[in-house]
PDB file of C-alpha atoms in Angstrom:
ATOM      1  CA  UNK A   1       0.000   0.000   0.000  1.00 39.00           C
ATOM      2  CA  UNK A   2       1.092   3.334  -0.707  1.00 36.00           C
ATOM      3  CA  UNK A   3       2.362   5.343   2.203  1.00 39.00           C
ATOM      4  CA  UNK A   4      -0.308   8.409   3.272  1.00 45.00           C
ATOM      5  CA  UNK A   5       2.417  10.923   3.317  1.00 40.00           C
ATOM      6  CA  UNK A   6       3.307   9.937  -0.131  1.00 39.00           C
ATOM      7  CA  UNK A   7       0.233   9.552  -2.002  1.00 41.00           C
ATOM      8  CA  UNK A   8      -2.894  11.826  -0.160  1.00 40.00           C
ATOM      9  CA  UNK A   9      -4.625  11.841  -3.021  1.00 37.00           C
ATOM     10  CA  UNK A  10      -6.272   8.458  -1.970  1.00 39.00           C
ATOM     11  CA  UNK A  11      -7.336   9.369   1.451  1.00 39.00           C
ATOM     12  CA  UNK A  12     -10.318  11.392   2.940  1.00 40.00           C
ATOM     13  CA  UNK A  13      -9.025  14.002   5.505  1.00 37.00           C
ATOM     14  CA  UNK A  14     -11.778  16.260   6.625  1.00 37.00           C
ATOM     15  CA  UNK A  15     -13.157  17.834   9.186  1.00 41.00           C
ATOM     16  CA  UNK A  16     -16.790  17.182  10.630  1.00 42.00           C
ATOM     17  CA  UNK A  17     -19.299  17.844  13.279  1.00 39.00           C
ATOM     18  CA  UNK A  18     -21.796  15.729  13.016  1.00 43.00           C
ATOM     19  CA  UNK A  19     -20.099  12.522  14.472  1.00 41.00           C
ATOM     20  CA  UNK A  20     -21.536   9.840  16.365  1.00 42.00           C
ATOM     21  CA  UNK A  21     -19.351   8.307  18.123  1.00 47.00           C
ATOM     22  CA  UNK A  22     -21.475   6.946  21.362  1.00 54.00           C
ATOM     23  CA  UNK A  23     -23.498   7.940  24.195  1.00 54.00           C
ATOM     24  CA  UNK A  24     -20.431   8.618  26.384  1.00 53.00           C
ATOM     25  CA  UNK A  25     -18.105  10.863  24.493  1.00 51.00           C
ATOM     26  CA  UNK A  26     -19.109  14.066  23.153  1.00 51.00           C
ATOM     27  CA  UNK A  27     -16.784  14.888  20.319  1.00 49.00           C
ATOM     28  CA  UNK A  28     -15.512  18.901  19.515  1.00 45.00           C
ATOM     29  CA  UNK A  29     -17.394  21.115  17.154  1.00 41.00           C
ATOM     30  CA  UNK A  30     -14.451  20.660  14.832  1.00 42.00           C
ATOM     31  CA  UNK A  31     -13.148  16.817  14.841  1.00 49.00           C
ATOM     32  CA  UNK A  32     -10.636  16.135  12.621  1.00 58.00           C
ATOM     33  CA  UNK A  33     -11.311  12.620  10.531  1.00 58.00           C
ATOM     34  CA  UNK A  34      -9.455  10.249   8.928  1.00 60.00           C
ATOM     35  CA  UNK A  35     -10.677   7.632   6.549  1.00 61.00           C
ATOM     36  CA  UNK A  36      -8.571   4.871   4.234  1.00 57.00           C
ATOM     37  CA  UNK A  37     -10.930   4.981   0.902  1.00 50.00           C
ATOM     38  CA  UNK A  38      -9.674   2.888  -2.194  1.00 45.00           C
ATOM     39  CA  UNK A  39     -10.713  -0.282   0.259  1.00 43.00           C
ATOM     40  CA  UNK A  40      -9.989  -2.774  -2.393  1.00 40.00           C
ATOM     41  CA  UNK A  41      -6.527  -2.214  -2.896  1.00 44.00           C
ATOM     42  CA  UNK A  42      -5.659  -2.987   0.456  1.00 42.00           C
ATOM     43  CA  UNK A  43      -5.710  -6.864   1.616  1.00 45.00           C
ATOM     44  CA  UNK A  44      -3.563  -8.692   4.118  1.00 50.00           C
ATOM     45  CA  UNK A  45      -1.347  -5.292   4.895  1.00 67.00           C
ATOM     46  CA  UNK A  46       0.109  -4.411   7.713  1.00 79.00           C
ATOM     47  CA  UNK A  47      -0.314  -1.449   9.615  1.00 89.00           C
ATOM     48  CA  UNK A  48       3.088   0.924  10.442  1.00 87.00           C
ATOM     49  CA  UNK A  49       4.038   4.009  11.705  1.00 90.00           C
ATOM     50  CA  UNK A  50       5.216   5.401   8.631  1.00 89.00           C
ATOM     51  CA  UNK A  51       1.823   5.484   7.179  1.00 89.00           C
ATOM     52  CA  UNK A  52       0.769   8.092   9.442  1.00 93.00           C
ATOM     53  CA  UNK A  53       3.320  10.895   9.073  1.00 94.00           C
ATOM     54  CA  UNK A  54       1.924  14.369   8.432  1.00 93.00           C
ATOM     55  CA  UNK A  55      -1.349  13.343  10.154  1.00 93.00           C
ATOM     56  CA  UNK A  56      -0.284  14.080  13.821  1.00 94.00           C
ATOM     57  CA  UNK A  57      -3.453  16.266  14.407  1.00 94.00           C
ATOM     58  CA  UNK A  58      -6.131  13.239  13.613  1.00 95.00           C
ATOM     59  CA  UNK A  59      -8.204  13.157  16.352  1.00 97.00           C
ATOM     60  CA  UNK A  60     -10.628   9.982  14.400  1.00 97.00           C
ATOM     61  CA  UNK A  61      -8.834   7.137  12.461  1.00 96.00           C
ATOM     62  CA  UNK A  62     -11.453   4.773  10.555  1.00 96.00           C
ATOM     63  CA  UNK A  63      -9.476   2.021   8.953  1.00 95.00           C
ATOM     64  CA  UNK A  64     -12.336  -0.784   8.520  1.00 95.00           C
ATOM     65  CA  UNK A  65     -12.741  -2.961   5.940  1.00 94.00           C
ATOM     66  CA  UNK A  66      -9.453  -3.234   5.059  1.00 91.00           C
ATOM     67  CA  UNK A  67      -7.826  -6.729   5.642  1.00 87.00           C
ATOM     68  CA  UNK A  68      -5.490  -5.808   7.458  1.00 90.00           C
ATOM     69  CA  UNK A  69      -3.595  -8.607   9.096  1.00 90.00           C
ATOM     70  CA  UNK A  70      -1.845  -6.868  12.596  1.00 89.00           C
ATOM     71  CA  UNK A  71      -0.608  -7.115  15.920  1.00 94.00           C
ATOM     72  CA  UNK A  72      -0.336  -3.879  17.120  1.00 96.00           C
ATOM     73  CA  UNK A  73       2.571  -3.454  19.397  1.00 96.00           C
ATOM     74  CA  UNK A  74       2.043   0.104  21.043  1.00 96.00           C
ATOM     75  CA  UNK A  75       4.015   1.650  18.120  1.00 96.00           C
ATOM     76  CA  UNK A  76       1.944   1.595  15.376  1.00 96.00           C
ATOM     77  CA  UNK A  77       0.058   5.057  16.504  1.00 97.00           C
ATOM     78  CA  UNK A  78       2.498   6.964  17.891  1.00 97.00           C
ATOM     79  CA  UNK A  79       2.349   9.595  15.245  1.00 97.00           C
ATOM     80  CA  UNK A  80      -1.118  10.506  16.319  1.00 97.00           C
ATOM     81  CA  UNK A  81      -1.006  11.343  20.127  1.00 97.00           C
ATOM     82  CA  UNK A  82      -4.351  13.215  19.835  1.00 97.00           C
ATOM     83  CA  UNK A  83      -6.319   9.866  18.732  1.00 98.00           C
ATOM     84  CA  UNK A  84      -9.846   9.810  20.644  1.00 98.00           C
ATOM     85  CA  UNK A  85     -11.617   7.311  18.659  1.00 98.00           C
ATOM     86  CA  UNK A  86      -9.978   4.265  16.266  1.00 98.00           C
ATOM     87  CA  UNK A  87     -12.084   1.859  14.159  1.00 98.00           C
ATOM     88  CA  UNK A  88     -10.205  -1.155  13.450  1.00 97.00           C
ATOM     89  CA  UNK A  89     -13.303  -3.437  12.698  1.00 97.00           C
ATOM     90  CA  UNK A  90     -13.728  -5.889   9.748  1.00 96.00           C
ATOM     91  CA  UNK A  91     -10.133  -6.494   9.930  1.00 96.00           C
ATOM     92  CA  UNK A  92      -7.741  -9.394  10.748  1.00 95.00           C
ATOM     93  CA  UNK A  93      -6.010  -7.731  13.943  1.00 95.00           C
ATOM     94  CA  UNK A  94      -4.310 -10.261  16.794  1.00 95.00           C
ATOM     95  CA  UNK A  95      -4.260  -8.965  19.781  1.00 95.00           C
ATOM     96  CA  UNK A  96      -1.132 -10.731  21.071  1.00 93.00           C
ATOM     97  CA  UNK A  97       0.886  -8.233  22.865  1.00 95.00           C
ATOM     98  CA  UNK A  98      -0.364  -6.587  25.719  1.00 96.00           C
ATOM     99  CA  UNK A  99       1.075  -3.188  24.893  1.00 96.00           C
ATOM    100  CA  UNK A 100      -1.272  -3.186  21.973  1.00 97.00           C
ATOM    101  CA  UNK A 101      -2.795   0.467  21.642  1.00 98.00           C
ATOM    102  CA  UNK A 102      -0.647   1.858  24.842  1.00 98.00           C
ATOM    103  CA  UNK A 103       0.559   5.230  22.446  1.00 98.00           C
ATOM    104  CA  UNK A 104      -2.897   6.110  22.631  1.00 98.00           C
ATOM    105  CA  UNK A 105      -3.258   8.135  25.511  1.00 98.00           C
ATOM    106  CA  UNK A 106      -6.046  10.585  24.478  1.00 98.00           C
ATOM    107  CA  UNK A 107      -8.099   7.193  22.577  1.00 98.00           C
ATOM    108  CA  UNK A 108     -11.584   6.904  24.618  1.00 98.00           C
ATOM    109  CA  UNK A 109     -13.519   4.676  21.637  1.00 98.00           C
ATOM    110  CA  UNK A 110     -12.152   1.673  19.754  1.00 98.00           C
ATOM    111  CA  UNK A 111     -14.301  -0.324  17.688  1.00 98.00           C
ATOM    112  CA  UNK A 112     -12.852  -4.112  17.142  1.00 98.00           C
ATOM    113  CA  UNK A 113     -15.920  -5.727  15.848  1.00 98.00           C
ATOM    114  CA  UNK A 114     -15.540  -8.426  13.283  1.00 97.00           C
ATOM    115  CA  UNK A 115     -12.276  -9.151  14.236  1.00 97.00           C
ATOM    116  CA  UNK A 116     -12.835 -12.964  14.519  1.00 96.00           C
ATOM    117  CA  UNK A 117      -9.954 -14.376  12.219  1.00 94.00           C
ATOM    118  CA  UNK A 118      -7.447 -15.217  15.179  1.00 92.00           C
ATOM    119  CA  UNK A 119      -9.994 -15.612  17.783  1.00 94.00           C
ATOM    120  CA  UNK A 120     -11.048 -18.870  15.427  1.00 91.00           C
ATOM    121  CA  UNK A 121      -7.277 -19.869  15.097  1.00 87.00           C
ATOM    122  CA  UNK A 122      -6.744 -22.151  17.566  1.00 80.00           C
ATOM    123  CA  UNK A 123      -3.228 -22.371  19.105  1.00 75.00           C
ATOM    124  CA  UNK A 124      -2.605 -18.454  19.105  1.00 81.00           C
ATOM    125  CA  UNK A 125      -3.042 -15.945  21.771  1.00 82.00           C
ATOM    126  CA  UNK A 126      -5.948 -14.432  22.421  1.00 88.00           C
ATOM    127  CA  UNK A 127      -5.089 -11.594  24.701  1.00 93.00           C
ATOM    128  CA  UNK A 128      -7.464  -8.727  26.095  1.00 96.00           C
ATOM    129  CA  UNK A 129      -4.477  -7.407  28.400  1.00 96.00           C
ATOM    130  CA  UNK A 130      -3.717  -4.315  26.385  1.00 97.00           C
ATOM    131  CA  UNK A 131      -6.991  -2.865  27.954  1.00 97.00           C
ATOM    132  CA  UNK A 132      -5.505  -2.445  30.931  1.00 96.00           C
ATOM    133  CA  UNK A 133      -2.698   0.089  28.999  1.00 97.00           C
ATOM    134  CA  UNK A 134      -5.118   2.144  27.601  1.00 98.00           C
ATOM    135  CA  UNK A 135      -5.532   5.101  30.161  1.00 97.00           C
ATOM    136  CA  UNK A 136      -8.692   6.439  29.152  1.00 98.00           C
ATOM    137  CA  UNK A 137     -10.879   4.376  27.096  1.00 98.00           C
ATOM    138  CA  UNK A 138     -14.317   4.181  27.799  1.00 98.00           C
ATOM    139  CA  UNK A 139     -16.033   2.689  25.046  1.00 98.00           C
ATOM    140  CA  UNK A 140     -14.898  -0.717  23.762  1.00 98.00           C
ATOM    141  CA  UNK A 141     -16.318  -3.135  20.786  1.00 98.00           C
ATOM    142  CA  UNK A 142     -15.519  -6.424  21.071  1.00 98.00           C
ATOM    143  CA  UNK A 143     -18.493  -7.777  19.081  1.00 98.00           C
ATOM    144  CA  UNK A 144     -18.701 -10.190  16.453  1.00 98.00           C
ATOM    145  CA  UNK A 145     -15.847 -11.864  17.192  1.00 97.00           C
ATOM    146  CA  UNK A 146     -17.325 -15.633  17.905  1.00 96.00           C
ATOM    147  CA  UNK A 147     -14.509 -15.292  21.410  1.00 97.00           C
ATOM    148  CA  UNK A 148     -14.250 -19.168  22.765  1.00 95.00           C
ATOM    149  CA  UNK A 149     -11.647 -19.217  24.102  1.00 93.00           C
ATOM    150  CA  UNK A 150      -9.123 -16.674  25.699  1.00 95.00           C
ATOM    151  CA  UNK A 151      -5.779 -16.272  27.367  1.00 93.00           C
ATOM    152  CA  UNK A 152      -6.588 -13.695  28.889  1.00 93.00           C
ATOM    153  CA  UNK A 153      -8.867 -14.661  32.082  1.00 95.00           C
ATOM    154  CA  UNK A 154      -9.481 -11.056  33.754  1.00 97.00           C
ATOM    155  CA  UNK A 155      -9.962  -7.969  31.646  1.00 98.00           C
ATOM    156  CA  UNK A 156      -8.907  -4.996  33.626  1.00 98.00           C
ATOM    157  CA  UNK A 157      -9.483  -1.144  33.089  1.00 98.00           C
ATOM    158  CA  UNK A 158     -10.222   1.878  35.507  1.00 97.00           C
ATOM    159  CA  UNK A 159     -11.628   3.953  32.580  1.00 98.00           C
ATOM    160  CA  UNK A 160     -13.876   1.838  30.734  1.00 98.00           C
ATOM    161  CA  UNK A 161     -17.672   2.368  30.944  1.00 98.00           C
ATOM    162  CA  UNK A 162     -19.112   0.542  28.040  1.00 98.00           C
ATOM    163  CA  UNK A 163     -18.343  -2.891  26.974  1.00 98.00           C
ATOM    164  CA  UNK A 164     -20.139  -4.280  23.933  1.00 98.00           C
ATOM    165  CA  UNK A 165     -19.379  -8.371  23.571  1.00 98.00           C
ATOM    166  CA  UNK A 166     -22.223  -9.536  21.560  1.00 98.00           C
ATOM    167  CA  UNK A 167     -21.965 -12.097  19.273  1.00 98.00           C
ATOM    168  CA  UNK A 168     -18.981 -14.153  20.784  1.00 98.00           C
ATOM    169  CA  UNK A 169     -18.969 -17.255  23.057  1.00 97.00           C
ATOM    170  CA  UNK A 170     -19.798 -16.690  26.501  1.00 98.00           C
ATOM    171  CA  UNK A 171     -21.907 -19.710  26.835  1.00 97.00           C
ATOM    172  CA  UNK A 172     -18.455 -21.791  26.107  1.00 96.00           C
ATOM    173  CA  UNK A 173     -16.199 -19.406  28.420  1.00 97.00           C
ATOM    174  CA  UNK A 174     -18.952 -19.933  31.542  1.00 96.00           C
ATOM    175  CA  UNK A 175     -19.371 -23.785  30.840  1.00 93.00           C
ATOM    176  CA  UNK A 176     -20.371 -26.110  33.633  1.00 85.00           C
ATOM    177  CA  UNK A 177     -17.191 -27.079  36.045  1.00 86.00           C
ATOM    178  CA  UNK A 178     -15.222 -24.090  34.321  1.00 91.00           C
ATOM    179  CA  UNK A 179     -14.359 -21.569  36.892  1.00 94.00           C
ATOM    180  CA  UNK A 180     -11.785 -19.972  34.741  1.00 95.00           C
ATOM    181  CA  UNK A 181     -13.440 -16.862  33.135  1.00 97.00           C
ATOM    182  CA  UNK A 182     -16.184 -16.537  35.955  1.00 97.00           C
ATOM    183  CA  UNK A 183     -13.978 -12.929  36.556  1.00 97.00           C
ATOM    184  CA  UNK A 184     -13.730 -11.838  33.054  1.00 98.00           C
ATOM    185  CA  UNK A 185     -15.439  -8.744  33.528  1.00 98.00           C
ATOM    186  CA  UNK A 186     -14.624  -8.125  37.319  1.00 98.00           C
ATOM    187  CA  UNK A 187     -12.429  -5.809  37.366  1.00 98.00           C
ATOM    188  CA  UNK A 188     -14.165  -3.437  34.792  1.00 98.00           C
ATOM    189  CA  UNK A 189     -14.371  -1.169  37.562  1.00 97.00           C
ATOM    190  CA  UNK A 190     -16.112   1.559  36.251  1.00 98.00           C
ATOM    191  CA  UNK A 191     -18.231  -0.240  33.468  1.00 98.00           C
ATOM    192  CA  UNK A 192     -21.846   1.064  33.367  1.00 98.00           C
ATOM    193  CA  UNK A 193     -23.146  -0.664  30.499  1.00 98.00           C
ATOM    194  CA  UNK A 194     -22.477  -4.103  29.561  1.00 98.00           C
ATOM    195  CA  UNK A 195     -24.029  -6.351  26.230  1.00 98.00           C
ATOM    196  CA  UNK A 196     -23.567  -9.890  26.210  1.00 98.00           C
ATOM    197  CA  UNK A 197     -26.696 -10.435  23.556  1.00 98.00           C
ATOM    198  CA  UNK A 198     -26.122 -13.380  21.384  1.00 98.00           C
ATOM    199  CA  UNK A 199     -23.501 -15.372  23.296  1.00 98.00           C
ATOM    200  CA  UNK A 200     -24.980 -18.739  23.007  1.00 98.00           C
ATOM    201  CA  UNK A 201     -25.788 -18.459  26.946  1.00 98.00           C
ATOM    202  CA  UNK A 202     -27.871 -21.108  28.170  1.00 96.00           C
ATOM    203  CA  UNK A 203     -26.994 -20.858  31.732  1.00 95.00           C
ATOM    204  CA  UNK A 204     -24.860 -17.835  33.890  1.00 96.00           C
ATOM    205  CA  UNK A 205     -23.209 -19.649  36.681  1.00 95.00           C
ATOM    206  CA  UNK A 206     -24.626 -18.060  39.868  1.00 92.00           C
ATOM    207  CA  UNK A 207     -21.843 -17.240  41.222  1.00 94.00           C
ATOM    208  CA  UNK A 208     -21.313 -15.036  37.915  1.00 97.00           C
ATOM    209  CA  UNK A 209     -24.054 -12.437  38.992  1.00 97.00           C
ATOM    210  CA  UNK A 210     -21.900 -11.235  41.828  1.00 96.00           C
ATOM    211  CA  UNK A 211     -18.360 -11.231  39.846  1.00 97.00           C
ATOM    212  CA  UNK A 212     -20.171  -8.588  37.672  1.00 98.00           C
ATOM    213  CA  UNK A 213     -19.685  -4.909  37.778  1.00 98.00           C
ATOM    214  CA  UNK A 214     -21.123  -3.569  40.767  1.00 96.00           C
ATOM    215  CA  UNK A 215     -21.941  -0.136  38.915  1.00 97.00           C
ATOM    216  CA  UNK A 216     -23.724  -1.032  36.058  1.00 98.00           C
ATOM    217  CA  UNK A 217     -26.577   0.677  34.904  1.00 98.00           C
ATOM    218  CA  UNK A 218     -27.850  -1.131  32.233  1.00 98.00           C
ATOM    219  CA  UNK A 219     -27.059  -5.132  31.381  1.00 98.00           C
ATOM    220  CA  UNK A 220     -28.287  -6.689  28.307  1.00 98.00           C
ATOM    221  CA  UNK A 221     -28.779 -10.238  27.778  1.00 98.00           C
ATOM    222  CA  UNK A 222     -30.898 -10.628  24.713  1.00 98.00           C
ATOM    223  CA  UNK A 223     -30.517 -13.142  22.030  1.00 98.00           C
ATOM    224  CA  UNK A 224     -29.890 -16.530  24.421  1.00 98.00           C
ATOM    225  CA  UNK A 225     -30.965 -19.552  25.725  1.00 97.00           C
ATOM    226  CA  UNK A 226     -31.329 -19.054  28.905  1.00 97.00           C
ATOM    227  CA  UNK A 227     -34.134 -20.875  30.612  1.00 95.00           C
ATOM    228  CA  UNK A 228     -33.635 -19.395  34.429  1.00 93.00           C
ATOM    229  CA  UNK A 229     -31.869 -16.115  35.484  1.00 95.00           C
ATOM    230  CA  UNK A 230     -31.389 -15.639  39.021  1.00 94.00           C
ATOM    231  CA  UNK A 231     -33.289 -13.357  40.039  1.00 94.00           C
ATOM    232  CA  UNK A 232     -32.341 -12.405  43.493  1.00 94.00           C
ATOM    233  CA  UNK A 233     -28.938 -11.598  42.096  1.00 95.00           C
ATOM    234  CA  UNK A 234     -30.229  -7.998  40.776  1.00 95.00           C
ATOM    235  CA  UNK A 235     -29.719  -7.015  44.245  1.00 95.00           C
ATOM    236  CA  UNK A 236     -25.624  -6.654  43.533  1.00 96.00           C
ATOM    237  CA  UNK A 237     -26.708  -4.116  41.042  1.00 97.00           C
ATOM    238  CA  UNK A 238     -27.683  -0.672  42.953  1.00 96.00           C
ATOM    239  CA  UNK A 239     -27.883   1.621  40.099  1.00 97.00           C
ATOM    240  CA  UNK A 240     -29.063  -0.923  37.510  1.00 98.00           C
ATOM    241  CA  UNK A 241     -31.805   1.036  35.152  1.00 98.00           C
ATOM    242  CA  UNK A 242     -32.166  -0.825  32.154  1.00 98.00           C
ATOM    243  CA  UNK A 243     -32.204  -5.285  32.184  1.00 98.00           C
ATOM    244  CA  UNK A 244     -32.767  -6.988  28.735  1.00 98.00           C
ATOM    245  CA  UNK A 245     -33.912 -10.245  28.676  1.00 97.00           C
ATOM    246  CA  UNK A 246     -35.593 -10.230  25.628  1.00 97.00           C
ATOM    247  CA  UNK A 247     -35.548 -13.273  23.001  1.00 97.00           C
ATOM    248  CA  UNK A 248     -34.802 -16.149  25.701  1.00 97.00           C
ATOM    249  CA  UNK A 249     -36.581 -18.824  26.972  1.00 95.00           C
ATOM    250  CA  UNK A 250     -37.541 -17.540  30.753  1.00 94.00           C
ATOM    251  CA  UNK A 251     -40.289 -19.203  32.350  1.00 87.00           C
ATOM    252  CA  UNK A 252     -39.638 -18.547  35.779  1.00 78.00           C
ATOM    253  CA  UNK A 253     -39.890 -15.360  37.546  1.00 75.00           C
ATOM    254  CA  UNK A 254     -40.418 -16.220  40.612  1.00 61.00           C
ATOM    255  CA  UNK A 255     -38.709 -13.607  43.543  1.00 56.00           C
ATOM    256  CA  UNK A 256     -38.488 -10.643  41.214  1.00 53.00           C
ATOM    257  CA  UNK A 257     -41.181  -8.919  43.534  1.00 50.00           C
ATOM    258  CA  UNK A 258     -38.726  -8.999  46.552  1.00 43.00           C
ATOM    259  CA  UNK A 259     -35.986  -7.392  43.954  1.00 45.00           C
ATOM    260  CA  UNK A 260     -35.101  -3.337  44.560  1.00 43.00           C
ATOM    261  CA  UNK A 261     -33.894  -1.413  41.952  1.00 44.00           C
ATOM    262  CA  UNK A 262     -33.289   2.309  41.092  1.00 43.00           C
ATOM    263  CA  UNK A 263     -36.005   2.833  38.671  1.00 45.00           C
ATOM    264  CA  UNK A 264     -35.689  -0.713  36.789  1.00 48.00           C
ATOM    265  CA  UNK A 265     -36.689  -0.907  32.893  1.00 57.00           C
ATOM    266  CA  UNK A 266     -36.877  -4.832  32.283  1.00 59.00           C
ATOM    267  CA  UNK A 267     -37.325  -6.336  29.280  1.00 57.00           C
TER     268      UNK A 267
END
């Protein structure tokens, strides 16, 4: 692939207000964008540092859709130190070092949806410990990436408030006699919103419920099989607002009307 600071004509650089990034962040009246056009010129690459010379003041990098085949190291980016939001999906990136994404000081979004190549390849590493590098993040994507198996057992981060992780492989992770991922998400300790729709669920261990978040506001759980949630678990959830249940196979319901919570929307 051509190298941006050699050939611009290729490349989108403009500047936007109108951005929708999520709920949390609020971006400036004038965000500067970045977007890779020309998508079908670029399969299997590789992403370096080079490529992004001349673009220091990016503060929104969209490279989807482009094939590329990476394992960021924490170097990758270091030519944009004002990064707030990076869109990496429909991509082949490995997350295999856990200093992935740590030149990113300002990034608060990353969207790695559709990122499922190595997360199918057995034998690799499957490693979420780069969140834990990431100072500031609050919103990450992990969805559509049919996750079975990790090596990572505990995600960690201070900053991060949402977590999307549809579409993966919870119900495999929380299997019967496995107590290894039962603190996955424990130490998300500032997560607020969490989606775990269409993870093949069929059961959450009970001792799961209390391993969750403490803070959460809104949990989603659509898109299972469960056939039982436990109920009297909602009371390690204070501030929880919003539950989604919706598209499972619930039957019982029995001890919800001993359950307090801070105005409750359940679905």
């Amino acid at each position: 692939m051509t190298k941006l600071n050699k050939d611009k004509s290729r490349y989108r650089y403009i500047q936007r207000s109108d951005i929708s990034i999520s709920s949390y962040i609020k971006p400036p009246s004038k965000h500067l964008i970045f977007e890779l056009s020309d998508k079908e010129q670029c399969f299997n690459l590789f992403i370096s540092q080079k490529q992004f010379e001349g673009y220091g003041d990016i503060a929104c990098l969209n490279l989807s859709s482009n094939g590329f085949s990476a394992a960021p190291n924490g170097t990758e980016f270091s030519l944009l130190p004002n990064l707030t939001y990076l869109d990496l999906s429909f991509n082949k990136i490995d997350l295999a070092y856990d200093n992935a994404f740590q030149e990113l000081k300002k990034l608060e979004v990353l969207d790695l949806i559709w990122n499922a190549h190595y997360f199918k390849s057995f034998g690799v590493t499957h490693n979420l410990n780069f969140l834990k590098h990431v100072p500031i993040l609050r919103v990450l994507n992990m969805s559509h990436n049919s996750i079975s198996t990790l090596t990572t057992k505990q995600m960690h981060s201070r900053s991060s408030a949402e977590l999307q992780f549809t579409h993966n492989k919870l119900g495999t992770l929380w299997k019967v006699g496995d107590d290894s991922y039962k603190t996955l998400f424990t130490n998300l300790t500032n997560l607020t919103v969490l989606d775990i729709s269409w993870n093949d669920i069929e059961k959450i261990p009970g001792d799961v419920y209390e391993k969750l978040p403490r803070n959460l506001t809104e949990l989603r759980i659509s898109n299972n099989k469960m056939t039982d949630f436990s109920w009297d678990s909602l009371s390690y959830f204070h501030r929880l607002q919003i539950l989604d249940l919706s598209y499972n196979s619930l039957s019982n319901i029995a001890g919800i009307e001993t359950v307090t919570v801070t105005k409750p929307c359940l679905s």
